[in-house]
Amino acid sequence: MDEQVKKSKKRQNPREHANLFTVLTFLYTLPLFLLGNTRDINESDLYETFTGHKASILGKKSQILWQEELDNAIAQKRKPSLLKVLVKILGWDFLLIGIAVGCENFVAQPCKALFLGGLIGHYAKKDSSGFPSYLYSLGIIVSTLFCCLIVQPYLMASYHMGLKMRVVCSSLIYNKILKLSPSSIRKSTPGYIINLLSGDINAFERVGGLLHMLWIGPLQAILFLYLAWTKIGVSSTFGIGFMVMFIPVYVLLGSILKRYRLKVSTRRDERIRLTNELIQGINVIKMYAWEKPFAEIISTFRKLEVDSMMKSTYLKGLFTFNEILIATSIFITIISSVLLNDAFEATAVFITMNLFFSLGLTVTTFFPLSIAVLAEFRVSLKRISAFLQSQEIDFHTKSEDSESAVAITSGFAKWDENGNRNTLTDINIHIKKNSLTALIGAVGCGKSSLFQVIQGELPLSIGLLCVNGSLSCAPQEAWIFSASIRQNILFGSEMDEERYMKVIDCCALETDLKLFPHGDQTIVGERGTSLSGGQKARINLARCVYRKAGIYLLDDPLSAVDSRVGKHIFENCIRAFLNEKTVLLATHQLQYLAYVDYVIALDEGAVQMQSSEKELEASKFDLSRYISQNHSASRADSDSMLNPSNVKDPAQVQEARKSGFISIGTYKRYLFASNNLLFVICTVLLFIFAELSISGSIYFIGHW
């Protein structure tokens, strides 16, 4: 893009060449932490993105695999599966995380419990000295260290996997947006797409680690039941059975949570769609003083969304009773052992408690969370898959015409697929290569729609289309994004200094750039708010012309400039710079028809005439009806100069930062954000009571 972007090249990510030990211990991040200890970290201190996480790599791979999945689905007559694409890209990552989770739950945790029991049993004997005590202690240390070296890296790997899933799905969504057909665009509102990118993709963050608990939980329950059985006998089944009994309950709660998750997404889509529409029409709302009624409408939609979110949150809260269930399971086990007159020792009790705490954390915390995550993941995957299967622009309905640059045969098209009225009717045009063709007609006759057909944005319902060559289009409504003028012209293309200067000259931008304080590095506002209409039109034209293409579609580029600038653009840009290119020019400036090769006249979506300029003159065709009624009051912009006061400095605006400690007032405002002192006090007391009850139950068992 811009030279400034190239100059700010970041340092190589230390993760690229980190060995296994530094990866497991995260030592490769130590230099950044040491730097942060000496001074505040700036954006320039950050590293380049890790190669395995780059969107350029993951996005390209996902596009190829998704297209293969679409082709296979069509061949096998089934629905395409986004899950298969994710498995192909991230399958090995998911498998390695599963192996690490299995080692931690099936090896490290049981060994730690058994070593602890062995140490307690050894000291319970009369002769507690000797080598076994050191061996058991070493076993506890090694198993604990093994847990540390396994748990944190696999948690990091699971978050990295969630990040990759976000990158893959975001890339697929962004690429899909560029291919949507007009009917799909009408259905997919900006709010819906934003919700997909911000809300639904967030469900992928915890998938990598928590989904493994769906198979870890049952297998761990069987293993720990066997170990507990060997220590305290049949009474262990009652405690573990009590925990396992809640699994169907959590499965039911997960299905209910899935429905509420879908409700939240739907209501959020509606709220964002409505908000976006209100922002687009804010001028009308302000003019008629409709702020309060529309604010109430948005508040109503927000209340419905919050209501679904609250119910979903309450359901998630039911997944957090792990400590109570664990303590109750231990209590049931010990009571059952007493009632059955089973003799047990302190060693067996401590081993059982340790096993129960590990199993309880999995069965009553991670397993229910995995069900909730799976429910959200399925909903998000379904919504994203539905969007990716939306109708695309059809580029396949083409005829074979090698002599023409653009050819349409018996073409019919309409914007509303269900409507009866055609936008274009029986279009038959053949535009020769390397020719300049003028497209004339009154306002609303279908000129822009014809351009949309050639670009593939408006599909032909009947007829054939042939386009021989790459396209570059300058739309009638100039589109400018918030960046420098050079970035708006290049639009991601490589910088060719000679071609760039020629484009600046032929589009009559040279005088304007000399008046700008920072030349073509001048940063324009959002949608070009600091530019005049003529300047936006010429920058829009320069972007189209700079791109190397075979066919150029210019949709009325002369209407927003005065006659002097218009003549300069027509002579130097359209006729000279694009002399050896195929140009289709839509215009109301009939004085230029004498200099074009061919003329096409449209009226109410139908071609009334197509001939060369000489044939047009000989036929004495009446052109007066094609002169725009608003031509005298056109959008011509005689003020081509930019007001220097509106120009923004090209320097990047630094983010506001503060350093120091967080004030107590911040915590206080956060704590009392609910505006209900009684609610805050009750919540704190409940936390204290819960901790006292859990700690007290463990103390009671130990004392008993």
XYZ file of C-alpha atoms in Angstrom:
704
model
C 0.000 0.000 0.000
C 1.742 3.122 1.238
C 5.447 3.726 1.773
C 4.785 4.420 5.441
C 3.417 0.934 5.858
C 6.493 -0.572 4.241
C 8.842 1.447 6.438
C 7.148 0.247 9.635
C 8.187 -3.357 9.125
C 8.075 -5.206 12.421
C 10.673 -7.492 13.915
C 10.550 -11.222 13.310
C 8.409 -13.172 15.751
C 10.655 -15.073 18.201
C 8.204 -17.980 18.061
C 9.428 -18.728 14.526
C 12.727 -20.283 15.698
C 11.865 -21.181 19.314
C 12.846 -24.679 20.442
C 10.587 -27.095 22.323
C 11.789 -26.056 25.780
C 11.221 -22.336 25.208
C 7.798 -23.098 23.729
C 6.748 -25.167 26.764
C 8.074 -22.563 29.205
C 7.206 -19.471 27.103
C 10.769 -18.193 27.502
C 10.664 -16.739 23.989
C 8.379 -13.992 25.372
C 10.879 -12.992 28.078
C 12.652 -10.198 26.109
C 9.343 -8.398 25.563
C 8.490 -8.600 29.280
C 11.938 -7.312 30.229
C 11.466 -4.405 27.836
C 8.062 -3.690 29.357
C 9.667 -3.608 32.789
C 11.959 -0.771 31.733
C 9.504 1.371 29.742
C 6.052 1.428 28.199
C 5.627 -0.872 25.215
C 4.810 0.863 21.919
C 3.352 -0.512 18.731
C 6.805 -0.512 17.153
C 8.009 -2.954 19.828
C 5.550 -5.642 18.786
C 6.631 -8.560 16.612
C 5.511 -9.636 13.189
C 2.558 -12.042 13.141
C 3.548 -15.683 13.514
C 3.625 -17.377 10.102
C 1.111 -20.028 11.118
C -1.399 -17.337 12.127
C -1.207 -15.068 9.069
C -4.484 -14.421 7.288
C -2.715 -14.385 3.916
C -1.770 -18.048 4.366
C -4.805 -19.396 6.230
C -7.234 -17.378 4.118
C -5.835 -18.613 0.808
C -5.823 -22.209 2.010
C -9.377 -21.965 3.328
C -10.605 -20.516 0.009
C -9.174 -23.456 -1.922
C -10.565 -26.053 0.480
C -14.004 -24.406 0.645
C -14.248 -24.348 -3.151
C -13.284 -28.039 -3.233
C -15.957 -28.751 -0.624
C -18.567 -26.894 -2.695
C -17.626 -28.889 -5.811
C -17.731 -32.190 -3.896
C -21.088 -31.299 -2.351
C -22.571 -30.587 -5.785
C -21.163 -33.837 -7.194
C -22.429 -35.896 -4.221
C -25.748 -33.986 -3.971
C -25.330 -32.951 -0.344
C -24.930 -29.772 1.629
C -21.372 -28.384 1.890
C -19.815 -28.663 5.328
C -17.718 -25.861 6.771
C -16.717 -28.238 9.565
C -14.869 -30.459 7.059
C -12.838 -27.466 5.903
C -11.926 -26.581 9.494
C -10.929 -30.204 10.184
C -8.657 -30.292 7.121
C -6.912 -27.091 8.200
C -6.827 -27.553 11.985
C -7.288 -31.301 12.429
C -3.708 -31.970 13.508
C -3.774 -29.054 15.943
C -6.954 -30.430 17.512
C -5.445 -33.925 17.734
C -2.237 -32.733 19.438
C -4.257 -30.726 21.958
C -6.316 -33.857 22.652
C -3.157 -35.898 23.304
C -1.889 -33.265 25.745
C -5.248 -33.099 27.544
C -5.333 -36.898 27.752
C -1.818 -37.076 29.241
C -2.730 -34.493 31.864
C -6.015 -36.153 32.880
C -5.125 -39.844 32.526
C -1.462 -39.815 33.581
C -0.410 -36.788 35.606
C -3.481 -36.344 37.838
C -3.876 -40.037 38.845
C -0.131 -40.348 39.491
C -0.160 -37.253 41.684
C -3.069 -38.665 43.744
C -1.419 -42.081 44.118
C 1.956 -40.609 45.089
C 0.245 -38.385 47.671
C -1.602 -41.387 49.088
C 1.612 -43.384 49.183
C 3.419 -40.596 51.055
C 0.597 -40.275 53.616
C 0.461 -44.068 54.031
C 4.206 -44.254 54.478
C 4.194 -41.666 57.267
C 1.216 -43.383 58.871
C 3.426 -46.404 59.569
C 5.511 -46.695 62.712
C 8.728 -46.722 60.728
C 8.343 -43.675 58.468
C 11.996 -43.206 57.553
C 13.784 -44.507 54.525
C 13.968 -44.231 50.776
C 10.215 -44.597 49.892
C 9.362 -41.177 51.371
C 11.852 -39.503 49.035
C 10.549 -41.516 46.110
C 6.934 -40.515 46.779
C 7.929 -36.868 47.239
C 9.862 -36.924 43.984
C 6.858 -38.490 42.269
C 4.587 -35.688 43.512
C 7.052 -33.039 42.324
C 7.539 -34.651 38.898
C 3.808 -35.189 38.302
C 3.034 -31.606 39.365
C 5.802 -30.260 37.115
C 4.504 -32.427 34.280
C 1.038 -30.914 34.752
C 2.490 -27.404 34.582
C 4.471 -28.190 31.422
C 1.403 -29.721 29.768
C -1.552 -27.599 30.899
C -0.353 -24.088 30.031
C 1.050 -24.956 26.583
C -2.102 -26.844 25.578
C -4.260 -23.961 26.816
C -2.193 -21.596 24.696
C -2.440 -23.998 21.757
C -6.224 -24.174 22.156
C -6.471 -20.365 22.094
C -4.221 -20.315 19.031
C -6.519 -22.844 17.405
C -9.499 -20.616 18.186
C -7.592 -17.703 16.651
C -6.939 -19.690 13.480
C -10.621 -20.626 13.251
C -11.519 -16.936 13.528
C -9.033 -16.067 10.766
C -10.309 -18.843 8.480
C -13.986 -17.981 8.909
C -13.364 -14.221 8.688
C -11.427 -14.674 5.440
C -14.203 -16.804 3.971
C -16.834 -14.233 5.000
C -14.881 -11.265 3.605
C -14.289 -13.032 0.301
C -17.936 -14.075 0.132
C -19.085 -10.471 0.562
C -17.280 -9.537 -2.674
C -19.154 -12.257 -4.611
C -22.706 -11.806 -3.296
C -25.459 -11.431 -5.848
C -27.823 -8.437 -5.571
C -30.587 -10.578 -4.034
C -28.152 -11.953 -1.440
C -26.947 -8.444 -0.631
C -30.509 -7.381 0.111
C -30.971 -10.344 2.453
C -27.569 -10.024 4.158
C -27.802 -6.697 5.937
C -24.658 -5.000 7.308
C -25.877 -5.738 10.839
C -26.147 -9.449 10.050
C -22.633 -9.579 8.608
C -21.171 -7.571 11.507
C -22.828 -9.965 13.948
C -21.259 -12.910 12.130
C -17.799 -11.345 12.371
C -18.094 -10.097 15.952
C -20.572 -12.387 17.708
C -20.661 -15.790 16.036
C -16.924 -16.118 15.467
C -16.311 -15.478 19.186
C -17.801 -18.927 19.863
C -14.644 -20.470 18.336
C -12.242 -19.153 20.986
C -12.669 -22.024 23.481
C -13.466 -24.842 21.077
C -9.909 -26.223 20.876
C -9.587 -27.193 24.548
C -13.115 -27.646 25.852
C -14.484 -29.961 23.155
C -12.019 -32.634 24.254
C -13.788 -32.766 27.610
C -16.711 -34.474 25.879
C -14.664 -37.690 25.676
C -12.244 -36.986 28.528
C -15.092 -36.765 31.094
C -16.641 -40.254 30.613
C -13.264 -42.029 30.273
C -11.861 -40.214 33.310
C -14.946 -41.186 35.314
C -14.352 -44.880 34.476
C -10.626 -44.697 35.321
C -11.109 -42.833 38.594
C -13.974 -45.146 39.593
C -11.624 -48.092 39.220
C -8.892 -46.388 41.275
C -11.365 -45.355 44.000
C -12.883 -48.870 44.015
C -9.478 -50.374 44.773
C -9.134 -48.047 47.776
C -12.569 -47.860 49.448
C -14.670 -50.436 47.609
C -18.242 -50.255 46.393
C -19.067 -47.024 48.234
C -17.067 -45.070 45.649
C -19.737 -45.809 43.048
C -22.300 -43.764 44.989
C -20.219 -40.589 44.968
C -19.127 -40.866 41.339
C -22.638 -41.937 40.361
C -24.007 -38.784 41.985
C -21.711 -36.634 39.826
C -22.392 -38.587 36.638
C -26.141 -38.312 37.315
C -25.952 -34.604 36.520
C -24.524 -35.148 33.019
C -27.988 -35.645 31.382
C -29.161 -32.513 33.196
C -26.295 -30.546 31.721
C -26.980 -32.000 28.268
C -30.579 -30.774 28.545
C -29.395 -27.361 29.703
C -26.990 -27.271 26.745
C -29.819 -27.831 24.257
C -31.876 -25.087 25.921
C -28.841 -22.796 25.866
C -28.472 -23.435 22.136
C -31.994 -22.131 21.513
C -31.357 -19.000 23.581
C -28.042 -18.467 21.784
C -29.907 -18.504 18.472
C -32.469 -16.063 19.869
C -29.744 -13.688 21.021
C -28.082 -13.771 17.590
C -31.358 -13.171 15.756
C -32.397 -10.272 17.973
C -28.944 -8.745 17.771
C -29.114 -8.952 13.967
C -32.395 -7.031 14.031
C -31.059 -4.377 16.406
C -27.866 -3.782 14.417
C -29.827 -3.702 11.143
C -32.235 -1.117 12.553
C -29.398 0.967 14.021
C -27.554 0.937 10.696
C -30.682 2.083 8.845
C -31.217 4.891 11.351
C -27.633 6.080 10.962
C -28.036 6.109 7.182
C -31.157 8.255 7.500
C -30.069 10.385 10.462
C -30.479 13.624 8.483
C -34.184 12.995 7.927
C -34.666 11.922 11.551
C -33.005 15.108 12.791
C -34.951 17.294 10.380
C -38.315 15.992 11.608
C -37.196 15.705 15.272
C -37.913 11.975 15.391
C -35.052 11.167 17.787
C -37.178 10.085 20.758
C -39.579 7.732 18.891
C -36.727 5.968 17.116
C -34.663 5.848 20.322
C -37.578 4.061 21.974
C -37.744 1.581 19.087
C -34.028 0.778 19.454
C -34.463 0.485 23.237
C -37.280 -2.023 22.707
C -35.114 -4.181 20.457
C -32.251 -3.892 22.929
C -34.494 -4.972 25.815
C -35.559 -8.065 23.889
C -31.897 -8.876 23.190
C -30.877 -8.318 26.831
C -33.785 -10.471 28.012
C -32.516 -13.411 25.954
C -28.945 -12.740 27.107
C -30.026 -12.748 30.772
C -31.803 -16.081 30.399
C -28.763 -17.501 28.636
C -26.496 -16.199 31.416
C -28.688 -17.726 34.116
C -28.425 -21.079 32.358
C -24.642 -20.749 32.173
C -24.668 -19.982 35.904
C -26.125 -23.429 36.572
C -22.878 -24.875 35.200
C -20.859 -23.420 38.101
C -22.031 -25.609 41.008
C -18.889 -27.727 40.798
C -17.598 -27.157 44.337
C -20.968 -28.055 45.881
C -21.285 -31.193 43.774
C -17.729 -32.297 44.562
C -18.172 -31.822 48.313
C -21.542 -33.575 48.206
C -20.066 -36.506 46.257
C -17.260 -36.928 48.796
C -19.773 -36.750 51.643
C -22.002 -39.390 50.000
C -19.004 -41.673 49.434
C -17.828 -41.507 53.048
C -21.356 -41.879 54.474
C -21.951 -44.866 52.199
C -18.697 -46.429 53.377
C -19.712 -45.944 57.037
C -23.205 -47.342 56.480
C -21.797 -50.358 54.628
C -19.252 -50.915 57.428
C -16.349 -50.721 54.992
C -13.058 -50.169 56.717
C -11.001 -47.367 55.219
C -7.831 -45.559 56.131
C -6.733 -41.940 55.923
C -4.656 -42.860 52.883
C -7.720 -44.082 51.011
C -9.717 -40.989 52.025
C -7.050 -38.572 50.793
C -6.570 -40.464 47.526
C -10.340 -40.545 46.977
C -10.697 -36.836 47.763
C -7.891 -35.991 45.353
C -9.443 -38.125 42.632
C -12.880 -36.670 43.280
C -11.620 -33.105 43.073
C -9.919 -33.820 39.724
C -12.914 -35.722 38.380
C -15.366 -33.173 39.762
C -13.555 -30.346 38.018
C -13.939 -32.213 34.736
C -17.474 -33.584 35.145
C -19.114 -30.598 36.859
C -17.173 -27.720 35.245
C -15.394 -28.539 32.017
C -17.878 -31.126 30.742
C -20.918 -28.815 31.112
C -18.917 -25.932 29.637
C -17.964 -28.129 26.704
C -21.655 -28.869 26.118
C -22.453 -25.140 26.199
C -19.506 -24.354 23.882
C -20.569 -27.151 21.521
C -24.114 -25.733 21.413
C -22.828 -22.229 20.602
C -20.314 -23.627 18.119
C -23.010 -25.525 16.216
C -25.268 -22.468 16.034
C -22.421 -20.217 14.851
C -21.209 -22.811 12.354
C -24.723 -23.163 10.946
C -25.176 -19.394 10.559
C -21.764 -18.906 8.928
C -22.305 -21.900 6.610
C -25.691 -20.514 5.558
C -24.076 -17.180 4.690
C -21.237 -18.836 2.744
C -23.834 -20.708 0.681
C -25.630 -17.515 -0.332
C -26.146 -16.937 -4.029
C -23.129 -15.507 -5.800
C -22.678 -13.490 -8.965
C -23.028 -15.796 -11.941
C -20.027 -15.591 -14.252
C -20.817 -18.768 -16.166
C -23.620 -17.689 -18.506
C -21.405 -16.575 -21.395
C -21.440 -16.816 -25.140
C -18.429 -17.295 -27.351
C -17.573 -14.143 -29.272
C -13.828 -13.670 -29.740
C -14.207 -10.606 -31.983
C -16.045 -8.451 -29.450
C -14.725 -7.173 -26.164
C -18.264 -7.220 -24.727
C -21.249 -8.940 -26.285
C -24.773 -9.440 -24.932
C -27.246 -11.530 -26.909
C -31.003 -11.397 -26.182
C -30.324 -10.215 -22.659
C -33.080 -9.727 -20.082
C -32.312 -8.693 -16.505
C -34.176 -7.428 -13.417
C -33.134 -6.463 -9.928
C -36.145 -8.068 -8.257
C -36.109 -11.770 -9.057
C -39.749 -12.134 -8.061
C -40.900 -9.029 -9.938
C -42.556 -8.935 -13.336
C -40.876 -5.822 -14.708
C -37.513 -6.186 -16.417
C -34.823 -3.583 -15.850
C -33.213 -4.437 -19.194
C -35.189 -5.888 -22.105
C -33.882 -7.738 -25.173
C -30.373 -6.262 -25.062
C -28.255 -7.064 -28.120
C -24.939 -5.208 -28.185
C -21.507 -5.987 -29.571
C -18.678 -3.702 -28.479
C -15.564 -4.125 -30.567
C -12.102 -4.365 -29.054
C -10.012 -1.201 -28.684
C -12.994 1.031 -29.434
C -14.575 4.019 -27.678
C -18.328 3.522 -27.296
C -20.691 6.100 -25.841
C -23.761 4.960 -23.946
C -26.458 7.619 -23.897
C -29.950 7.815 -22.510
C -32.152 9.708 -20.093
C -31.808 9.394 -16.331
C -33.065 5.984 -15.194
C -32.992 4.372 -18.626
C -30.701 1.530 -17.480
C -27.144 2.662 -18.275
C -25.760 1.825 -14.818
C -27.723 -1.443 -14.826
C -26.069 -2.383 -18.118
C -22.686 -1.754 -16.521
C -23.735 -3.989 -13.622
C -24.630 -6.755 -16.106
C -21.207 -6.515 -17.775
C -19.499 -6.714 -14.370
C -21.632 -9.682 -13.365
C -23.280 -7.838 -10.490
C -26.707 -8.108 -12.153
C -27.239 -11.590 -13.598
C -29.083 -12.122 -16.856
C -32.354 -13.957 -16.377
C -32.386 -14.727 -20.108
C -29.624 -14.340 -22.672
C -25.875 -14.738 -23.013
C -22.982 -12.553 -21.929
C -19.445 -12.511 -23.284
C -16.621 -10.488 -21.734
C -13.177 -10.892 -23.306
C -10.725 -9.133 -21.028
C -10.290 -7.812 -17.521
C -12.560 -5.044 -16.267
C -11.992 -1.760 -14.474
C -14.965 0.401 -13.540
C -15.484 3.980 -12.363
C -18.966 3.997 -10.756
C -21.266 6.973 -10.998
C -21.203 7.468 -7.230
C -17.586 8.137 -6.269
C -16.329 5.947 -3.408
C -13.527 7.361 -1.246
C -12.184 5.753 1.915
C -10.376 7.397 4.810
C -6.725 7.292 3.749
C -4.298 9.313 1.671
C -5.127 10.340 -1.894
C -2.357 8.082 -3.168
C -3.808 5.090 -1.332
C -7.234 5.850 -2.794
C -5.771 5.836 -6.312
C -3.447 2.846 -5.972
C -6.021 0.805 -4.021
C -3.471 -1.873 -3.147
C -1.751 -1.978 -6.554
C 2.008 -1.747 -6.924
C 3.393 1.756 -7.361
C 4.410 2.556 -10.955
C 5.787 6.097 -10.794
C 5.575 6.815 -14.523
C 2.024 5.494 -14.933
C 0.939 7.178 -11.708
C 2.102 10.618 -12.868
C 0.399 10.167 -16.240
C -2.866 9.252 -14.496
C -2.590 12.314 -12.232
C -2.111 14.553 -15.265
C -4.835 13.123 -17.489
C -7.396 13.131 -14.653
C -6.716 16.837 -13.987
C -5.482 16.259 -10.432
C -2.047 17.846 -10.772
C -3.200 21.377 -9.890
C -5.133 20.151 -6.858
C -2.203 18.122 -5.525
C 0.077 21.163 -5.731
C -2.373 23.117 -3.586
C -2.655 20.401 -0.959
C -0.228 20.942 1.950
C 0.943 17.316 1.750
C 0.337 16.588 -1.914
C -0.980 13.102 -2.655
C -0.138 12.118 0.952
C -3.025 14.290 2.138
C -5.413 12.229 4.219
C -9.069 12.669 3.278
C -11.899 12.104 5.724
C -14.389 9.280 5.808
C -16.131 9.045 2.390
C -13.987 11.979 1.262
C -15.726 14.552 3.442
C -12.839 17.027 3.031
C -12.973 16.823 -0.781
C -15.295 18.558 -3.226
C -17.575 16.572 -5.530
C -15.363 17.109 -8.576
C -12.246 16.015 -6.707
C -13.927 12.833 -5.504
C -15.085 12.072 -9.050
C -11.584 12.558 -10.479
C -9.914 10.451 -7.781
C -12.534 7.786 -8.460
C -11.704 7.972 -12.183
C -7.947 7.917 -11.501
C -8.330 4.704 -9.470
C -10.134 3.075 -12.391
C -7.653 4.272 -15.021
C -4.540 3.396 -12.998
C -5.549 -0.244 -12.866
C -4.264 -2.125 -15.906
C -7.242 -3.720 -17.631
C -8.538 -4.482 -21.107
C -11.999 -2.966 -20.730
C -12.842 0.286 -18.914
C -16.399 1.090 -17.837
C -16.820 4.806 -17.113
C -20.230 5.607 -15.658
C -20.843 9.297 -16.284
C -17.448 10.589 -14.991
C -17.918 14.021 -16.658
C -21.134 15.061 -14.897
C -19.423 16.121 -11.654
C -16.842 18.430 -13.278
C -17.121 21.720 -15.155
C -16.817 21.991 -18.926
C -13.113 22.942 -18.907
C -12.057 20.021 -16.705
C -14.450 17.712 -18.565
C -12.838 18.556 -21.885
C -9.369 17.935 -20.406
C -10.416 14.519 -19.081
C -12.090 13.490 -22.338
C -9.143 14.537 -24.528
C -6.227 13.452 -22.329
C -7.658 10.516 -20.416
C -10.429 8.870 -22.415
C -9.111 9.499 -25.934
C -5.337 9.615 -25.357
C -4.370 7.589 -22.296
C -6.971 4.860 -23.000
C -6.477 5.038 -26.762
C -5.623 1.342 -27.218
C -8.206 0.095 -24.725
C -11.881 -0.778 -24.966
C -13.831 2.048 -23.305
C -17.560 2.159 -22.655
C -18.526 5.696 -21.613
C -21.947 6.526 -20.196
C -22.558 10.254 -20.593
C -25.076 13.053 -21.035
C -22.447 15.251 -22.735
C -23.640 14.822 -26.307
C -21.004 17.245 -27.658
C -18.442 14.476 -27.371
C -20.340 11.999 -29.568
C -18.519 13.312 -32.627
C -15.268 11.848 -31.274
C -16.429 8.336 -30.346
C -16.358 5.206 -32.501
C -19.808 3.872 -31.660
C -22.975 5.111 -29.952
C -25.556 3.042 -28.077
C -28.847 4.702 -27.123
C -30.940 3.247 -24.297
C -34.557 4.055 -23.526
C -36.541 2.385 -20.738
C -34.112 -0.519 -20.545
C -34.064 -1.296 -24.281
C -31.502 -0.539 -26.979
C -33.025 1.973 -29.412
C -29.981 2.427 -31.574
C -26.439 1.088 -31.987
C -24.248 2.460 -34.752
C -21.053 4.318 -35.522
C -20.913 8.106 -35.343
C -21.065 8.429 -39.136
C -24.058 6.094 -39.382
C -25.748 8.048 -36.610
C -25.273 11.318 -38.478
C -26.556 9.827 -41.711
C -29.641 8.344 -40.058
C -30.647 11.730 -38.627
C -31.521 10.049 -35.340
C -33.209 12.448 -32.889
C -30.809 12.890 -29.951
C -32.712 15.659 -28.207
C -34.821 13.205 -26.220
C -31.634 11.765 -24.686
C -30.435 15.049 -23.252
C -30.884 14.940 -19.485
C -33.503 17.376 -18.239
C -31.269 18.139 -15.314
C -28.227 18.735 -17.457
C -28.331 22.474 -16.915
C -28.341 21.869 -13.197
C -25.805 19.097 -13.251
C -23.509 18.183 -10.475
C -20.648 20.015 -12.167
C -18.216 21.244 -9.605
C -16.519 24.438 -10.653
C -14.767 24.710 -7.311
C -12.003 22.203 -7.838
C -9.828 23.568 -5.075
C -9.675 22.043 -1.659
C -10.000 24.307 1.328
C -6.649 23.951 3.142
C -8.392 24.220 6.480
C -10.146 20.897 5.829
C -6.939 19.008 5.037
C -5.711 16.596 7.672
C -2.074 16.086 8.464
C -0.860 12.756 7.083
C 0.877 11.864 10.319
C -0.756 8.946 12.082
C -2.782 9.951 15.117
C -1.273 8.469 18.246
C -3.529 6.516 20.530
C -4.261 8.179 23.863
C -2.419 6.361 26.661
C -2.188 6.631 30.403
C 0.312 5.060 32.765
C 0.249 4.429 36.486
C -2.021 2.602 38.892
C -5.777 2.205 38.543
C -7.508 4.458 41.033
C -9.772 3.104 43.748
C -12.591 5.173 42.297
C -12.508 3.066 39.146
C -13.015 -0.116 41.145
C -15.750 1.589 43.153
C -17.640 2.678 40.038
C -17.339 -0.822 38.621
C -18.546 -2.426 41.844
C -21.603 -0.195 42.142
C -22.437 -0.075 38.425
C -25.674 -1.944 39.181
C -26.933 1.080 41.193
C -28.214 -1.334 43.845
C -26.242 -1.376 47.095
C -28.318 -4.214 48.599
C -27.637 -6.396 45.559
C -23.873 -5.804 45.854
C -23.847 -6.611 49.585
C -25.887 -9.787 49.092
C -23.576 -10.921 46.272
C -20.452 -10.415 48.401
C -22.038 -12.229 51.375
C -23.029 -15.155 49.157
C -19.452 -15.448 47.891
C -18.133 -15.476 51.454
C -20.748 -18.002 52.587
C -19.978 -20.307 49.635
C -16.233 -20.275 50.331
C -16.768 -20.871 54.062
C -19.107 -23.778 53.342
C -16.704 -25.437 50.903
C -13.640 -24.948 53.107
C -15.620 -25.964 56.194
C -16.785 -29.207 54.613
C -13.204 -30.189 53.761
C -12.037 -29.270 57.262
C -14.871 -31.304 58.788
C -13.932 -34.372 56.766
C -10.289 -34.030 57.764
C -11.179 -33.582 61.448
C -13.577 -36.522 61.342
